[in-house]
Amino acid sequence: MRGISVFGLVALVLACGAPPAAIDYAGPTADWPAWGGDPGGGKWSPLTQITPANVGSLEVAWTYHHGDISNGKDGTTRTSFNATPIVTHDTMYFCTGKNRVIALDPETGAEKWTFDPHQRVTKLKGPYPRVCRGVAHGEDLAGPGGACARRIFTGIALDAETGKPCEDFGAAGRVALREGIEGEPWEYYVTSPPLALRDVVVVGALVSDNIRTDAPAGVVRAFDARTGALRWAWDPVPPDWNRKAGEKYTAGTPNVWSILSADPERDLVFVPTGNAAPDYYAGERNGLDYFSSSVVALDGKTGAVRWRYQTVHHDHWDYDVPAQPALFQIDGVGGGRPGVASITKMGHLFLLDRETGAPLYPVEERPVPQGAVPGDVVSPTQPFPTHPGPLQPETLTPDDAWGFTPYDKGKCREIIASMRSDGIFTPPGLDKMIQWPGNAGGPNWGGVSIDPVHGILFVNSMRVPSVVQLLPRSEFDKLDPSSVVYPEMLAPMKGTPYGLRISPLLGPFGAPCNPPPWGVLQAVDLRSGKLLWESTLGTTRDQAPFPMGLPLGAPNLGGSIATAGGMVFIGATTDKFLRGFDAKTGTEIWRARLPYTANATPVTYRLRKDGRQFVVVSAGGHGWSEPGDAVMAFALRRE
């Protein structure tokens, strides 16, 4: 069912019953033209109409349901809807889990147009839902006859005014992204938005984890934004690599599944990489992890590598760089140099020089636990940033065990004591080991938001450890996959001597065995490197078997935005709320109940001097929550 609900769902606010505040129309206007607010991904807005003083008057302005929902029971893979919309030229654009592209009036939610590409691959393997996290916008791209001057890019180029395919782009608006990519269609597909930079469109793709050593190539490509012709391709192999005969792109290379950012002035594209295949055994990579778990700066015209910075050496933990590199230049931070902030799943925040990739502050190579399985090695050291220091706990012992009762606390203590737990970077082995932080983070694709005026960075993360075990091939191949109960998972890692068993570290009541909070939002002073505040993010509400809403924090996927009005807005949690925090104190001062979890980054915009500032979020679930289809807009209540 599609449509607009002007009144939508009732917002449950902490300041319930507060009278409407007078709306200030004197401040600036701004849109949200790129996934991260701008090409640099800072997720910052100069808007000031919504403040800590009046946020209690925020109410639902409109709700739109697109109807693209599958719960996986119809023979297709379930959908999730965690797209971050973009707002430009008085129009909102986003995509759904079925890859449909939709344009709305951003002030009313009225539908302007939709485009359905008729998704062909509807059945995926592994834990991934069907998802599209966003689109990109390019302009001054008129083709013959002036058509498609402004374009919306996903896997297809659409006229931003009409939603019709740009016929001069590729073949009727499409380019073949699987050309030169070996493997099944479900192993390689685009989930994150492309990056539009001048006259090129740059795209990476998700590659299914832990299936085989010769996984589809992780190549990043740039296409001409007008014609769709391939302009360059970056095959992430070591500089001296010899490609196999007949191989266009190299199998098993690190993929780039997350969000790209750009510096148009310097013509740089910033690429966050995942792992060479597979994630948990590195003995067959033969040097292909040279670009694994790294931030890489590419030349926007040629795709040549300008610099790379590796955040994990010889990664055995699926510790991708999961988030969009965020650009900044702030007096008093790194000597005022143009910088890149890169957050990792470990809770390590690397502040790098944008032009060279060198750390702006010292990074220490520290010894880490050893003991690789036969056939592999472990790097003796790993890089640890010092400004700021690690933002996540890095050790978990039996004495740290937590429970609701003495019974489950005792069981958690026994579970932790039975496994290897030597702290961060404990290598996977034949016995069960505790991966802490877990393979989903820490932080994940939501990344960071940056207040460039005050020099403050905001980041959300989850605190749920993983249990990892490598099983000899002969033992793994005897297992019946149907006997495994979610959230435990098996992965074959074909081409290696081992298979993988992995699960979250949970106690007998289904709660994490580590102490809460299990989800946090943090603020970091980039000038001093100090943690300014840490707030619990989320409750146990809507998380069976704990529906009582305990303020223990919650696993979270999705990001935050920061505003000049002094607010930080974030959904992300499993308890179906959009929240507003006071940026100075970290106090949660507003929340709105949502119909589904909001595993997307919100956006904010104010398009007219006599208009209201809107905060909009996609609420449509993720792989671990109910699929949905709601776009919800909030604005201050009129007097």
XYZ file of C-alpha atoms in Angstrom:
639
model
C 0.000 0.000 0.000
C 1.411 3.388 -1.028
C 0.344 6.791 0.093
C 0.727 9.793 2.305
C -0.546 10.173 5.834
C -0.576 13.862 6.688
C -0.928 13.157 10.359
C 1.040 9.908 10.270
C 1.816 8.157 13.506
C 1.723 10.103 16.735
C 5.180 11.166 17.904
C 5.912 10.161 21.462
C 8.026 12.961 22.823
C 9.826 13.272 26.092
C 8.323 16.746 26.501
C 4.838 15.299 26.041
C 2.129 17.926 26.155
C 4.514 20.855 25.688
C 2.815 23.834 24.026
C 3.988 24.700 20.508
C 7.022 26.958 20.467
C 7.192 30.029 18.270
C 8.973 29.088 15.037
C 11.972 31.223 14.157
C 12.088 31.934 10.430
C 15.193 34.129 10.592
C 17.807 31.417 10.247
C 19.453 29.898 7.171
C 17.986 27.540 4.602
C 19.745 24.411 3.328
C 19.049 21.197 1.455
C 20.711 17.739 1.715
C 22.101 17.049 -1.775
C 24.338 14.044 -1.032
C 24.140 10.905 1.116
C 26.369 12.403 3.815
C 24.966 15.911 3.448
C 27.764 16.929 1.085
C 30.379 15.008 -0.940
C 32.703 14.974 2.086
C 30.216 13.092 4.262
C 30.279 15.275 7.378
C 26.501 14.844 7.997
C 26.334 18.435 9.249
C 23.610 20.993 8.654
C 23.795 24.776 9.267
C 20.088 24.851 10.122
C 19.098 26.440 13.437
C 15.301 26.374 13.579
C 15.131 23.215 15.712
C 17.010 23.581 19.014
C 17.177 21.867 22.398
C 14.762 24.527 23.665
C 11.975 23.771 21.169
C 12.568 20.191 20.027
C 9.731 19.096 22.313
C 7.342 20.642 19.778
C 8.566 18.384 16.976
C 5.690 16.415 15.454
C 5.008 14.175 12.469
C 4.540 16.386 9.397
C 3.958 13.606 6.858
C 4.487 9.882 6.311
C 4.970 8.081 3.013
C 4.689 4.298 2.479
C 6.253 2.941 -0.700
C 4.937 -0.624 -0.387
C 8.096 -2.493 -1.409
C 8.116 -5.081 1.373
C 8.989 -8.748 1.353
C 9.295 -10.813 4.512
C 11.037 -13.599 2.616
C 8.094 -15.981 2.718
C 7.173 -15.492 -0.942
C 10.223 -17.268 -2.352
C 12.266 -14.066 -2.558
C 14.828 -12.673 -0.136
C 13.412 -10.292 2.453
C 13.801 -6.581 1.907
C 15.122 -3.917 4.217
C 14.651 -0.205 3.747
C 17.479 1.853 5.184
C 18.002 4.386 2.432
C 19.159 7.878 3.337
C 17.245 10.263 1.054
C 18.836 13.184 -0.712
C 17.060 16.529 -1.102
C 17.974 18.883 -3.921
C 16.143 21.175 -6.351
C 12.985 21.011 -4.189
C 12.765 17.235 -4.556
C 13.548 14.242 -2.327
C 15.000 11.115 -3.948
C 15.558 7.633 -2.496
C 15.513 3.955 -3.437
C 13.853 0.865 -1.964
C 14.994 -2.692 -1.311
C 13.520 -3.634 -4.680
C 15.678 -0.927 -6.304
C 12.687 1.235 -7.164
C 13.591 4.937 -7.241
C 11.069 7.449 -5.880
C 10.847 11.238 -5.972
C 8.722 13.140 -3.428
C 7.840 16.707 -2.574
C 10.035 17.137 0.537
C 7.576 19.448 2.306
C 4.391 17.439 1.817
C 5.478 13.893 0.965
C 3.481 13.997 -2.266
C 4.778 11.558 -4.858
C 6.296 13.166 -7.969
C 7.418 10.071 -9.858
C 8.641 6.512 -9.416
C 10.834 4.292 -11.555
C 10.805 0.491 -11.317
C 13.846 -1.268 -12.865
C 12.113 -4.651 -12.393
C 14.729 -6.206 -10.140
C 15.945 -9.454 -11.657
C 17.932 -10.976 -8.782
C 15.354 -11.437 -6.050
C 16.830 -14.450 -4.265
C 20.099 -13.954 -2.389
C 22.123 -16.353 -0.269
C 23.669 -15.655 3.099
C 22.446 -13.226 5.778
C 21.942 -10.212 3.518
C 18.553 -8.640 2.806
C 17.725 -6.867 -0.439
C 18.718 -3.278 0.236
C 19.535 0.005 -1.491
C 21.011 2.633 0.834
C 20.757 5.643 -1.425
C 21.124 7.400 -4.748
C 23.403 10.117 -6.125
C 22.608 13.346 -7.969
C 24.587 14.903 -10.814
C 23.896 18.072 -12.781
C 25.078 19.983 -15.862
C 25.001 16.662 -17.722
C 22.614 17.426 -20.580
C 22.748 14.978 -23.441
C 21.509 15.396 -27.017
C 18.585 17.809 -27.149
C 19.242 18.950 -23.596
C 17.694 15.856 -22.005
C 18.743 14.587 -18.566
C 20.599 17.730 -17.515
C 20.159 16.561 -13.929
C 20.489 12.853 -13.253
C 19.765 10.430 -10.450
C 22.185 7.501 -10.368
C 21.755 4.023 -8.902
C 22.616 1.130 -11.217
C 20.826 3.215 -13.826
C 20.771 6.890 -14.830
C 17.383 8.626 -14.563
C 16.207 12.089 -15.538
C 15.848 13.861 -12.171
C 12.826 15.813 -13.452
C 10.796 12.935 -14.899
C 12.230 9.664 -13.598
C 12.691 8.351 -17.112
C 15.927 6.528 -18.056
C 18.594 8.672 -19.732
C 18.756 6.988 -23.130
C 22.260 8.312 -23.866
C 23.714 6.627 -20.767
C 24.929 3.094 -21.520
C 22.177 0.955 -23.001
C 18.879 2.759 -22.399
C 20.153 4.207 -19.137
C 21.965 1.112 -17.829
C 25.541 -0.119 -17.633
C 26.496 -3.754 -17.053
C 28.155 -3.726 -13.632
C 28.837 -7.479 -13.720
C 30.944 -7.250 -16.871
C 34.305 -8.830 -16.054
C 33.052 -9.999 -12.630
C 33.088 -13.748 -12.099
C 30.579 -15.488 -9.829
C 26.872 -15.811 -9.181
C 24.675 -12.678 -9.282
C 23.873 -12.972 -5.566
C 27.599 -12.807 -4.724
C 28.072 -9.297 -6.142
C 25.628 -6.384 -6.102
C 25.470 -2.691 -5.246
C 23.968 -1.664 -1.899
C 25.500 1.786 -1.277
C 24.929 4.906 -3.392
C 27.274 5.732 -6.248
C 29.398 8.861 -5.988
C 28.810 11.624 -8.539
C 31.982 13.694 -9.000
C 31.980 16.250 -11.804
C 31.455 14.191 -14.976
C 32.028 10.687 -13.565
C 29.998 8.303 -11.428
C 32.041 6.042 -9.140
C 30.677 2.779 -7.774
C 31.790 -0.152 -5.609
C 29.756 -3.196 -4.575
C 29.031 -5.684 -1.825
C 30.693 -9.086 -2.217
C 29.307 -11.935 -0.112
C 31.596 -12.699 2.818
C 33.349 -15.966 3.630
C 32.059 -17.980 0.693
C 35.316 -18.729 -1.140
C 38.855 -17.472 -1.671
C 38.175 -16.626 -5.328
C 35.251 -14.356 -4.514
C 34.126 -11.794 -7.123
C 36.570 -8.951 -7.605
C 36.287 -5.886 -5.399
C 36.986 -3.508 -8.285
C 35.895 0.152 -8.034
C 34.885 1.732 -11.354
C 34.110 5.198 -12.686
C 31.725 5.718 -15.588
C 31.211 8.777 -17.729
C 28.169 10.500 -16.221
C 26.805 11.399 -19.665
C 27.521 8.334 -21.784
C 28.023 5.534 -19.255
C 31.368 4.630 -20.856
C 33.953 3.164 -18.496
C 36.469 5.881 -17.632
C 38.657 3.966 -15.185
C 38.750 0.866 -12.981
C 40.740 0.426 -9.784
C 41.589 -3.230 -9.203
C 42.736 -3.273 -5.520
C 45.831 -5.431 -5.935
C 49.391 -4.813 -4.689
C 51.539 -2.619 -6.966
C 53.597 -5.568 -8.243
C 50.669 -7.968 -8.751
C 50.552 -10.160 -11.855
C 46.983 -10.787 -12.938
C 46.114 -14.252 -14.203
C 45.824 -14.713 -17.947
C 42.361 -13.795 -19.177
C 41.348 -12.250 -15.878
C 39.947 -8.734 -16.318
C 39.689 -8.013 -12.607
C 41.344 -9.982 -9.816
C 39.214 -12.412 -7.813
C 39.292 -12.264 -4.022
C 40.336 -8.614 -3.707
C 38.983 -6.310 -0.972
C 35.569 -4.997 -1.909
C 34.161 -1.538 -1.276
C 30.626 -2.092 -0.015
C 30.266 1.052 2.070
C 29.865 4.710 1.148
C 32.407 6.729 -0.820
C 33.244 10.397 -0.262
C 35.000 13.010 -2.374
C 36.978 16.239 -2.334
C 35.902 17.950 -5.590
C 38.520 20.701 -5.186
C 41.373 18.195 -5.102
C 39.585 15.719 -7.380
C 39.992 12.916 -4.845
C 37.732 9.932 -4.154
C 38.025 8.358 -0.693
C 37.403 4.616 -0.597
C 36.764 2.518 2.560
C 37.796 -1.090 1.900
C 36.739 -4.422 3.287
C 38.773 -7.601 3.428
C 40.404 -9.803 0.850
C 38.510 -13.110 0.831
C 37.753 -14.718 3.160
C 37.490 -12.679 6.364
C 38.600 -15.095 9.076
C 41.450 -17.031 7.469
C 44.165 -15.106 5.650
C 46.563 -17.912 4.763
C 45.481 -18.116 1.104
C 45.500 -14.401 0.273
C 49.085 -14.355 -0.974
C 49.430 -10.625 -0.469
C 45.989 -9.636 -1.777
C 45.197 -7.937 1.542
C 47.583 -5.074 0.709
C 44.531 -2.775 0.466
C 42.353 -4.601 3.023
C 40.767 -2.618 5.863
C 42.142 0.632 4.519
C 41.249 4.152 3.518
C 42.412 4.756 -0.045
C 42.503 8.072 -1.905
C 42.008 7.710 -5.673
C 42.490 10.290 -8.389
C 39.014 11.209 -9.617
C 40.140 11.516 -13.237
C 42.253 8.361 -13.557
C 41.589 6.085 -10.570
C 45.290 6.119 -9.704
C 46.117 5.572 -6.046
C 47.236 8.815 -4.409
C 47.687 7.229 -0.973
C 46.452 4.450 1.283
C 46.306 4.013 5.043
C 45.734 0.552 6.513
C 43.821 0.386 9.798
C 44.310 -3.379 10.362
C 47.257 -5.480 9.177
C 46.502 -8.947 7.766
C 42.915 -8.704 8.987
C 41.445 -11.947 10.388
C 38.373 -10.383 12.023
C 36.122 -8.832 9.340
C 37.250 -5.456 10.713
C 36.421 -3.575 7.515
C 36.532 0.157 7.285
C 32.727 0.124 7.293
C 31.865 3.796 7.051
C 32.133 6.741 4.696
C 35.410 8.643 5.257
C 34.367 12.076 6.591
C 36.264 15.195 5.483
C 37.026 18.134 7.762
C 39.253 21.175 8.108
C 39.060 22.756 11.549
C 41.330 25.290 13.220
C 43.254 23.585 15.997
C 42.801 20.077 14.608
C 45.911 18.619 13.008
C 47.406 22.068 12.606
C 44.400 23.131 10.554
C 45.311 20.701 7.756
C 42.532 19.306 5.543
C 41.704 15.961 7.115
C 39.836 12.689 6.770
C 38.155 11.019 9.748
C 37.865 7.259 9.404
C 36.043 5.230 12.054
C 36.506 1.456 12.212
C 34.567 -1.449 13.676
C 37.118 -1.606 16.510
C 36.177 1.883 17.687
C 39.489 3.256 16.426
C 39.187 6.740 14.946
C 41.978 7.640 12.536
C 42.480 11.325 11.695
C 44.476 11.481 8.466
C 45.929 14.199 6.286
C 43.628 14.485 3.289
C 46.439 15.092 0.815
C 49.008 12.527 2.005
C 47.185 9.961 4.184
C 49.667 10.516 7.020
C 48.144 10.472 10.526
C 47.580 13.960 11.917
C 48.355 12.598 15.399
C 50.593 9.742 16.569
C 49.472 6.186 15.861
C 51.272 3.494 17.848
C 52.108 0.018 16.566
C 51.352 -2.125 19.635
C 51.929 -5.861 20.162
C 48.763 -7.954 19.862
C 47.866 -11.564 20.763
C 49.500 -14.264 18.654
C 48.678 -17.867 17.812
C 47.375 -18.310 14.270
C 46.012 -21.647 13.087
C 48.319 -23.813 10.949
C 48.793 -22.307 7.523
C 48.392 -18.692 8.634
C 50.319 -15.982 10.468
C 49.311 -13.059 12.649
C 50.738 -9.575 12.378
C 52.874 -8.980 15.487
C 51.507 -5.444 15.898
C 48.451 -3.406 14.994
C 47.982 0.383 14.723
C 46.327 2.119 17.687
C 45.380 5.797 17.389
C 46.223 8.028 20.353
C 44.155 11.130 19.503
C 41.553 10.087 20.382
C 42.331 6.749 21.957
C 40.127 3.687 21.347
C 36.424 4.399 21.864
C 35.406 0.800 22.627
C 36.265 -1.546 25.533
C 38.990 -3.920 24.345
C 39.081 -6.708 26.934
C 36.397 -9.051 28.252
C 37.119 -11.398 31.177
C 34.959 -13.695 33.314
C 34.911 -10.963 35.966
C 33.159 -8.703 33.438
C 30.235 -11.099 33.010
C 26.799 -9.515 33.350
C 23.297 -10.829 33.861
C 19.803 -9.862 34.938
C 19.995 -12.433 37.745
C 22.736 -14.339 39.567
C 21.807 -17.341 37.408
C 22.442 -15.837 33.982
C 25.407 -13.817 35.253
C 26.976 -17.042 36.482
C 26.302 -18.776 33.169
C 27.880 -15.879 31.292
C 30.931 -16.083 33.538
C 31.239 -19.779 32.671
C 30.817 -19.103 28.952
C 33.511 -16.415 28.911
C 35.882 -18.555 30.989
C 35.480 -21.455 28.537
C 36.763 -19.444 25.557
C 39.959 -17.732 24.550
C 39.620 -14.028 25.304
C 42.956 -12.232 25.115
C 41.484 -8.867 24.177
C 41.210 -7.057 20.878
C 42.859 -8.806 17.912
C 42.729 -12.273 19.509
C 43.225 -14.478 16.411
C 40.557 -17.018 15.407
C 41.452 -20.596 16.286
C 40.186 -24.152 16.474
C 38.800 -23.453 19.932
C 36.093 -20.871 20.411
C 37.403 -17.349 20.897
C 35.699 -14.116 21.859
C 35.977 -11.380 19.275
C 35.751 -8.076 21.092
C 34.660 -5.714 19.622
C 32.383 -7.954 17.573
C 32.476 -8.365 13.804
C 29.559 -5.928 13.328
C 31.269 -3.293 15.463
C 31.636 -1.038 17.343
C 30.720 1.510 14.723
C 29.421 0.410 11.347
C 28.076 1.986 8.148
C 26.400 4.881 9.993
C 29.847 6.395 10.464
C 30.351 9.801 12.065
C 28.885 13.289 11.951
C 31.078 16.334 12.506
C 30.282 19.774 13.891
C 32.944 21.873 12.109
C 32.178 24.981 14.178
C 32.931 23.445 17.571
C 35.262 20.715 16.317
C 33.161 17.875 17.733
C 32.645 14.442 16.170
C 29.669 12.227 17.013
C 29.668 8.454 16.554
C 27.326 5.635 17.552
C 28.366 2.056 18.153
C 27.144 -1.262 19.478
C 28.799 -3.376 22.150
C 28.005 -7.016 21.478
C 30.911 -9.503 21.289
C 31.114 -12.331 18.776
C 32.077 -15.965 19.295
C 34.309 -17.255 16.490
C 35.578 -20.759 15.762
C 37.436 -22.231 12.800
C 36.531 -25.839 12.022
C 38.810 -28.168 10.039
C 37.391 -28.776 6.567
C 36.627 -32.442 7.208
C 34.659 -31.528 10.333
C 32.889 -28.531 8.818
C 31.708 -30.427 5.752
C 29.851 -32.919 7.962
C 27.707 -30.203 9.556
C 24.073 -29.848 8.591
C 23.451 -26.117 7.938
C 19.754 -26.568 8.719
C 20.671 -27.557 12.276
C 22.161 -24.131 12.969
C 19.798 -21.761 14.763
C 20.020 -18.033 13.990
C 21.850 -15.890 15.086
C 24.606 -18.522 14.859
C 25.893 -18.840 11.300
C 28.151 -21.134 9.304
C 30.321 -20.024 6.388
C 32.261 -22.410 4.118
C 35.380 -20.310 3.263
C 35.991 -22.642 0.306
C 39.593 -22.833 -0.828
C 40.901 -22.793 2.752
C 41.486 -25.663 5.206
C 38.700 -24.343 7.470
C 35.056 -23.418 7.712
C 33.667 -20.762 10.038
C 31.186 -20.846 12.904
C 30.193 -17.434 14.289
C 27.531 -16.033 16.626
C 26.973 -13.194 19.085
C 28.012 -13.870 22.692
C 24.659 -14.228 24.440
C 23.598 -15.568 27.812
C 20.765 -18.017 28.571
C 18.110 -15.266 28.443
C 19.249 -14.003 25.034
C 21.024 -10.872 26.297
C 24.712 -10.104 25.676
C 27.078 -11.456 28.318
C 29.109 -8.241 28.481
C 28.077 -5.323 30.693
C 25.699 -2.725 29.246
C 25.318 -0.282 27.671
C 25.008 -2.355 24.504
C 24.617 0.759 22.386
C 26.195 4.185 22.865
C 26.411 7.601 21.246
C 29.676 9.433 21.868
C 31.015 12.940 21.320
C 34.738 13.492 20.749
C 36.544 16.841 20.920
C 38.729 16.696 17.826
C 41.030 19.424 19.129
C 41.927 17.742 22.417
C 41.140 14.148 21.453
C 39.071 13.787 24.632
C 35.750 12.022 24.958
C 33.289 14.772 25.900
C 30.342 12.547 26.711
C 28.950 9.069 26.209
C 25.209 8.432 26.285
C 23.289 5.194 26.319
C 21.611 4.689 22.946
C 18.422 2.639 22.919
C 16.515 0.364 25.252
C 15.594 -3.307 25.322
C 12.066 -2.440 24.172
C 10.913 -4.582 21.211
C 13.779 -7.019 21.749
C 12.329 -10.371 22.738
C 12.361 -11.661 25.386
C 12.794 -8.215 27.029
C 9.872 -5.956 26.016
C 9.951 -3.909 29.215
C 12.168 -1.166 27.816
C 15.159 -1.252 30.149
C 17.631 1.612 29.486
C 20.535 -0.711 28.739
C 21.354 0.457 25.223
C 20.661 -1.519 22.076
C 22.484 -2.880 19.045
C 22.358 -0.192 16.383
C 23.022 0.226 12.667
C 22.580 3.629 11.043
C 24.139 7.023 11.644
C 23.687 10.442 13.205
C 23.405 13.976 11.892
C 24.447 17.156 13.706
C 23.012 20.639 13.295
C 24.016 24.230 14.053
C 20.901 24.353 16.207
C 22.715 22.193 18.771
C 20.961 18.902 18.031
C 22.123 15.386 17.163
C 19.441 13.178 15.586
C 19.739 9.411 15.256
C 17.549 6.339 14.754
C 19.648 3.155 14.308
C 18.433 1.196 17.341
C 16.390 -1.989 17.511
C 13.691 -0.340 19.649
C 11.933 1.657 16.880
C 12.656 5.226 17.922
C 14.118 8.338 16.340
C 15.969 10.313 19.007
C 17.261 13.813 19.516
C 20.236 14.543 21.790
C 21.561 17.835 23.096
C 24.896 18.152 21.287
C 26.559 19.901 24.256
C 25.578 17.510 27.031
C 24.602 14.244 25.345
C 21.222 14.292 27.093
C 18.416 12.577 25.205
C 15.734 15.284 25.046
C 13.301 13.986 22.404
C 12.146 10.739 20.891
C 9.501 9.652 18.405
C 8.028 6.189 18.070
C 8.432 4.633 14.605
C 6.537 1.772 12.936
C 9.789 -0.047 12.077
C 13.426 0.265 13.059
C 15.242 3.167 11.407
C 18.569 1.691 10.309
C 19.289 4.680 8.103
C 20.918 8.037 8.703
C 18.343 10.851 9.023
C 18.451 14.014 6.921
C 17.385 17.589 7.643
C 16.514 20.492 5.360
C 14.687 23.826 5.191
C 13.989 24.963 1.659
C 12.236 28.341 2.015
C 12.724 31.376 4.247
C 9.084 31.054 5.330
C 9.351 27.273 5.645
C 9.925 24.812 8.446
C 13.010 22.714 9.087
C 12.244 19.033 8.519
C 13.973 15.980 9.989
C 13.312 12.876 7.893
C 14.226 9.237 8.433
C 13.573 5.982 6.595
C 12.058 3.351 8.863
C 12.205 -0.024 7.181
C 14.215 -2.470 9.226
C 17.334 -4.481 8.575
C 18.232 -8.173 8.402
C 17.561 -8.616 12.134
C 14.263 -6.693 12.302
C 10.862 -6.544 10.637
C 10.929 -5.208 7.066
C 9.076 -1.946 6.505
C 8.506 0.889 4.067
C 7.950 4.197 5.912
C 9.535 7.580 5.214
C 8.694 9.859 8.151
C 9.097 13.641 8.307
C 9.053 15.704 11.497
C 8.806 19.472 11.898
C 7.963 21.967 14.652
C 4.283 22.226 15.475
C 2.733 25.405 14.140
C 1.029 27.730 16.611
